[in-house]
Short mmCIF file of C-alpha atoms in Angstrom, two decimals:
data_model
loop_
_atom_site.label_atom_id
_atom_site.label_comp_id
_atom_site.label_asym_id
_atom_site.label_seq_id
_atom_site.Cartn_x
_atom_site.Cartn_y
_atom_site.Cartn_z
CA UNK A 1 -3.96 -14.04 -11.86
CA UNK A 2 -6.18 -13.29 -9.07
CA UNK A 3 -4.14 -12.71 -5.99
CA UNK A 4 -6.53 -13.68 -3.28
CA UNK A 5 -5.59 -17.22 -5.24
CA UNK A 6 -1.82 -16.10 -5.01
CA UNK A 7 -2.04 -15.80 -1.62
CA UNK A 8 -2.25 -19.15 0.01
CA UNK A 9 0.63 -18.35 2.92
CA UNK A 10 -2.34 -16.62 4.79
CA UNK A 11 -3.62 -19.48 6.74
CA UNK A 12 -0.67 -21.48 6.22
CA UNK A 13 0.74 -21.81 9.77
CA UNK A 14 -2.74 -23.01 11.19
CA UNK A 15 -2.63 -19.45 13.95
CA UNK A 16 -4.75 -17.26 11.50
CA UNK A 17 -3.52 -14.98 8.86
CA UNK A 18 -0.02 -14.87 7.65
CA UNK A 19 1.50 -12.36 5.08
CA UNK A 20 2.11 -13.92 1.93
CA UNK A 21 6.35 -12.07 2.29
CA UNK A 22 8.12 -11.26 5.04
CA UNK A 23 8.40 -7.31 5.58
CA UNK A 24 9.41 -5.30 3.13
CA UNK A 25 12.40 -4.36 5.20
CA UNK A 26 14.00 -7.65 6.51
CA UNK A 27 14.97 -8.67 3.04
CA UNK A 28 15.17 -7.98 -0.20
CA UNK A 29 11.68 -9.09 -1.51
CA UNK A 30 12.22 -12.09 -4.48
CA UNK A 31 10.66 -11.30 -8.27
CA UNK A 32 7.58 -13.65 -7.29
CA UNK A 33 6.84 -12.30 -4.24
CA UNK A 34 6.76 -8.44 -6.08
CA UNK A 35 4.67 -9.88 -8.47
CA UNK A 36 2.16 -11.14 -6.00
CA UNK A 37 2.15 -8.03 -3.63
CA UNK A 38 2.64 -4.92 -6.21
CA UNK A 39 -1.46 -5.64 -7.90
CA UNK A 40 -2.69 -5.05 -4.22
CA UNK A 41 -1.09 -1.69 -3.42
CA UNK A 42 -1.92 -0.48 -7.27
CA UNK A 43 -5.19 -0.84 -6.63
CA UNK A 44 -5.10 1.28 -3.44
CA UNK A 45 -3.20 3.52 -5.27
CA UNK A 46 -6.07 5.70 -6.88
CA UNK A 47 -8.03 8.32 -4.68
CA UNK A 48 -11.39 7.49 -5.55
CA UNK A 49 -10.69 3.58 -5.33
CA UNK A 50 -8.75 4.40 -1.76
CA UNK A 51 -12.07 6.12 -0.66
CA UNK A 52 -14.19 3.19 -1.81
CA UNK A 53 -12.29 0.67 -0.17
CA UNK A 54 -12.32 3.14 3.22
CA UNK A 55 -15.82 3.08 2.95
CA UNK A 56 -16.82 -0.46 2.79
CA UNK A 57 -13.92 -1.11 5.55
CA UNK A 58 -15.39 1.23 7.83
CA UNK A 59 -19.38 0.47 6.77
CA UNK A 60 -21.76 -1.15 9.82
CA UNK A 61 -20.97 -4.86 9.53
CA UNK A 62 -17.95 -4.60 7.54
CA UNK A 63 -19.72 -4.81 4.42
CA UNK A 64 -21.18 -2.20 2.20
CA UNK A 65 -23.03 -2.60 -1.40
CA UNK A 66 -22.95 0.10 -4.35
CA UNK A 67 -26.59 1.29 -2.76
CA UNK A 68 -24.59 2.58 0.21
CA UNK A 69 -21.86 4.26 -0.89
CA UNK A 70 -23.05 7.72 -3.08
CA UNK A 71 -20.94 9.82 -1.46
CA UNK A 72 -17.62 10.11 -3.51
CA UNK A 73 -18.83 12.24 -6.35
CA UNK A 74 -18.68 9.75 -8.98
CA UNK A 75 -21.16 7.47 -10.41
CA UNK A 76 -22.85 4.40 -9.69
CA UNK A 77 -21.30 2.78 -12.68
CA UNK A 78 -17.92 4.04 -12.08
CA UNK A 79 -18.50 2.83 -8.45
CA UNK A 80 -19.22 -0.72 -9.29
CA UNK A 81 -16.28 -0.74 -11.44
CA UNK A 82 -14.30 0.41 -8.84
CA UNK A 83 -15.26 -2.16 -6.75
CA UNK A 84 -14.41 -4.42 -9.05
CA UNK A 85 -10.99 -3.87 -9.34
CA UNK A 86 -10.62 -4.31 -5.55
CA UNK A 87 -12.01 -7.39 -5.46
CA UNK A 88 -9.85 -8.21 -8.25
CA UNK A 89 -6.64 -7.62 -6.27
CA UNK A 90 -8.32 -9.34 -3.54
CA UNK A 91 -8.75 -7.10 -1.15
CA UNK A 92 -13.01 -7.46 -1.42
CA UNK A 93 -14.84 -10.23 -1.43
CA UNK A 94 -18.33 -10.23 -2.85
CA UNK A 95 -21.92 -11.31 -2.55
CA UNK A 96 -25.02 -11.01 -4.71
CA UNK A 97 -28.30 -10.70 -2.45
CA UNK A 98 -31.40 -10.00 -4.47
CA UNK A 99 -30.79 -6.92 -6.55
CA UNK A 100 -27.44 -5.92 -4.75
CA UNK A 101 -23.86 -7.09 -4.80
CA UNK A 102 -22.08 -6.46 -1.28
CA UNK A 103 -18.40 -5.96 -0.80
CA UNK A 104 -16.37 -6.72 2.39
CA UNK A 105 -13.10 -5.89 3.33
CA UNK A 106 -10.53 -9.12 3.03
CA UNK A 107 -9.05 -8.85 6.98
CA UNK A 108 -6.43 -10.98 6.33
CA UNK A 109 -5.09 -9.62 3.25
CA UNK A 110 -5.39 -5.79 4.92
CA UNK A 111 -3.49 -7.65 7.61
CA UNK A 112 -0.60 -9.28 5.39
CA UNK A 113 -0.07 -5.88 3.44
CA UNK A 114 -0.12 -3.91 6.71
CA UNK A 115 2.68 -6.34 8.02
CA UNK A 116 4.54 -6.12 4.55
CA UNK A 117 5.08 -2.34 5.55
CA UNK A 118 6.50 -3.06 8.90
CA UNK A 119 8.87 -0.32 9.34
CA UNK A 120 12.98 -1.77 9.37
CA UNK A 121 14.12 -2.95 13.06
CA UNK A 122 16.11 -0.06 14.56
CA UNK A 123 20.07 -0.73 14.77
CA UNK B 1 2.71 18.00 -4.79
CA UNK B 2 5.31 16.42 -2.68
CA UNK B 3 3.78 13.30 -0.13
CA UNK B 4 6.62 14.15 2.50
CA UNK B 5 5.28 17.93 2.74
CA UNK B 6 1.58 16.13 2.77
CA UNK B 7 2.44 14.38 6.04
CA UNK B 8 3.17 17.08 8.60
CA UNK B 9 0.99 15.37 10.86
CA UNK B 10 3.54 12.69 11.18
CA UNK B 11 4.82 14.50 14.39
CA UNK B 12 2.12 16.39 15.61
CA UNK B 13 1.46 14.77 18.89
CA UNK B 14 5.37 14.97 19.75
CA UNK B 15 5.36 11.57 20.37
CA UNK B 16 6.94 10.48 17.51
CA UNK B 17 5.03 9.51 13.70
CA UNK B 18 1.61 9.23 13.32
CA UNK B 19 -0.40 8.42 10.42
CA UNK B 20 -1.56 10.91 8.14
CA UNK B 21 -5.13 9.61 8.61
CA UNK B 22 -7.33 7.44 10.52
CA UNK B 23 -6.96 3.33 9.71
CA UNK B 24 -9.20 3.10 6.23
CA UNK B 25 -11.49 0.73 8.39
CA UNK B 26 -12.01 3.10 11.05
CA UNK B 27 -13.89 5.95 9.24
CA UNK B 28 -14.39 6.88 5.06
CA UNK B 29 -11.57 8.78 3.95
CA UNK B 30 -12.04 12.05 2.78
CA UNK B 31 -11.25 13.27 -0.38
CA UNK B 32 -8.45 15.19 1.04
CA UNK B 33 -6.96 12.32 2.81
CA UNK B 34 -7.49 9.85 -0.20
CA UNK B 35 -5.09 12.38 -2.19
CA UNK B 36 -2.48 11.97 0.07
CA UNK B 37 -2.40 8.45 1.01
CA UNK B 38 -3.07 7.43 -2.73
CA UNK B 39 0.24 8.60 -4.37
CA UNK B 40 2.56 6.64 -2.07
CA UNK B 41 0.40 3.23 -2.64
CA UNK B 42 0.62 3.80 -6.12
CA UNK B 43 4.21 4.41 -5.82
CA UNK B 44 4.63 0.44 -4.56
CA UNK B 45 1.72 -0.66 -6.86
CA UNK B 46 4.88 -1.74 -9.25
CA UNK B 47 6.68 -4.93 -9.15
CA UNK B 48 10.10 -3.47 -10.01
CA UNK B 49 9.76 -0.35 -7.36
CA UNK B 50 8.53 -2.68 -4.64
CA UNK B 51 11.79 -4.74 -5.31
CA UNK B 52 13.92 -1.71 -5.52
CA UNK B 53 12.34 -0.18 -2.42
CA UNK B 54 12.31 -3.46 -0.46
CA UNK B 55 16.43 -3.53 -1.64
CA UNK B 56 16.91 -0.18 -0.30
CA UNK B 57 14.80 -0.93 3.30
CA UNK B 58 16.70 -4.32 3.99
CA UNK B 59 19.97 -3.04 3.36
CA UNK B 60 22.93 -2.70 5.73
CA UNK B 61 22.85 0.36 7.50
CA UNK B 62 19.25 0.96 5.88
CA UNK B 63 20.34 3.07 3.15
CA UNK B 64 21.69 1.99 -0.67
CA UNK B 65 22.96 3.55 -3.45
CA UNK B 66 22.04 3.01 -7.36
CA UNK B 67 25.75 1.08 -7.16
CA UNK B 68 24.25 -1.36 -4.43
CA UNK B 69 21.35 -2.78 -6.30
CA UNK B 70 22.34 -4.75 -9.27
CA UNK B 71 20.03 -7.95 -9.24
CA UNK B 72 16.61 -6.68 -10.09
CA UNK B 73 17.54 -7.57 -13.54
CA UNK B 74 16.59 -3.74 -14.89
CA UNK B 75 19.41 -1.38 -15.70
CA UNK B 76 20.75 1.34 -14.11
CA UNK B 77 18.65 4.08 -15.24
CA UNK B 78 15.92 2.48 -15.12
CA UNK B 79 16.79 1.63 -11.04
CA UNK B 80 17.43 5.81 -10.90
CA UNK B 81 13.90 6.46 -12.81
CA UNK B 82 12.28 4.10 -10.00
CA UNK B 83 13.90 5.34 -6.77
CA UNK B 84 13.44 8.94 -8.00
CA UNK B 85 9.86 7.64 -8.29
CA UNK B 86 10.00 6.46 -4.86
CA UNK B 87 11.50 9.78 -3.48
CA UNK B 88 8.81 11.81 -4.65
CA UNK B 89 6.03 9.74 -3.11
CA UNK B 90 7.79 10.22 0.01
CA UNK B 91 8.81 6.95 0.56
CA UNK B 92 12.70 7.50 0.72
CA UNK B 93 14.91 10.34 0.88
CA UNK B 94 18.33 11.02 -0.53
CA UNK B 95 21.80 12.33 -0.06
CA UNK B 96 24.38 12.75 -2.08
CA UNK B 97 27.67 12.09 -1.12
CA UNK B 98 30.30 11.94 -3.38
CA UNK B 99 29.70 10.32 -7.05
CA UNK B 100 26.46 8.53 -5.95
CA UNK B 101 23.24 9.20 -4.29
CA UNK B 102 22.41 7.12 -1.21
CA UNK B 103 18.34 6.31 -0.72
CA UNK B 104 16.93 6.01 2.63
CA UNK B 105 13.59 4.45 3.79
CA UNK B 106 11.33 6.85 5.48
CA UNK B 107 10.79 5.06 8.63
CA UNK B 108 7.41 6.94 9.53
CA UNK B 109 5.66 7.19 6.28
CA UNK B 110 6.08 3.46 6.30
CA UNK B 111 4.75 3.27 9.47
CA UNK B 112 1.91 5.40 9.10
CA UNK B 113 1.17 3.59 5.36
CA UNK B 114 0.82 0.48 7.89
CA UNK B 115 -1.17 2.02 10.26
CA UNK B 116 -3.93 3.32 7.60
CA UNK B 117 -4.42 -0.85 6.84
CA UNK B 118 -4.90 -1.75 10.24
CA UNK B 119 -7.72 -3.89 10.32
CA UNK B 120 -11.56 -3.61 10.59
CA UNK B 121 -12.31 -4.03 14.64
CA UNK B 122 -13.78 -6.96 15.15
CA UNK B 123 -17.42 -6.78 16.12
#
C-alpha cells in the first residue's frame, strides 16, 4: 500500500497539510493509524537512506536527482534504490526529465510526521 | 551504542533540549549524524512499537507499566521485547518500582526527532 495514497487527512480540512493521526502523545494511536505511520519512519530508519533523504531536502530547489548526490560512499545503483524506497513510503515524489529522475521532499508528509512526534503537553 | 548517550547535545545551550542535528532539510547529514538519528526512527518504523510507544506517551501521568497496556492485541512478552526495544533507542526510560517496570517518554529526544523533520524553507 503506498502511503502517500494512505494519507488523504493531509489536505482534508481545506487550511493546508494535516497529519494523517493526532500526536503520538495525546492518545493511544489505533492499529490503522500504526499501520499507516510505522512504513514512513522505517524508511528513515537506515543511515544511508536518512542521509539521502537529508540531501535531496536540503538540495537548491528542493529537489535533487541521483546525478547530484555522490557523496555518501555508496553507489549509484544502491542510490537509486534508496531513493526508491523513500518515495515508496511517500516521503519523495518523483520526476523523469530526459535522462534523469528527480526526487523532492513531500512537505506535507515531513510536516504530518514532524507533528506526530509532538512532545506530550506538560501537566 | 546507546541513542540517549548519542544525544548530549540535547542540553548544550542550557536552554533546555535541542536536536541532535540540524532539520534534515536544512543541510546533508553527515554520516555521523545519520548514525544517530537513524536508530531511534527505526525504533518507531514498527506498527506494534509505535502503538506501544504512543500507549506509554498518552498515558496518565505520562508513564505506563507492561501491566497498563493490554489492548495491542500482542502478549506480554512480546510488549516487554518492544519497550525494551524502545528504551535502547532512547526513546523512553525506565524505573523499577516494585514488581513492575514503569516506561517513560523522553520528552526531548521526541522533541528533537521533530525538530530534525521540520520542513524545507520555503523559497
Amino acid at each position: 500500500m503506498s502511503i502517500a495514497k494512505a494519507l488523504p487527512l493531509l489536505e482534508a480540512d481545506g487550511h493546508g497539510p494535516a497529519p494523517c493521526c493526532a500526536p503520538l502523545a495525546e492518545r493511544p494511536m489505533t492499529a490503522e493509524e500504526a499501520e499507516t505511520a510505522a512504513p514512513m519512519f522505517k524508511a528513515l530508519g537506515d543511515p544511508v537512506r536518512l542521509r539521502l533523504f537529508s540531501a535531496v531536502a536540503s538540495h537548491a530547489g528542493g529537489e535533487a536527482c541521483v546525478c547530484d548526490i555522490s557523496d555518501v560512499g555508496v553507489s549509484q545503483p544502491t542510490v537509486s534504490h534508496h531513493l526508491k524506497k523513500l518515495k515508496e513510503a511517500g516521503l519523495l515524489t518523483s520526476e523523469r526529465r530526459g535522462t534523469w529522475v528527480y526526487y523532492r521532499v513531500e512537505p506535507s508528509v515531513l510536516a504530518a510526521m514532524g507533528r506526530l512526534l509532538a512532545p506530550p503537553p506538560t501537566t
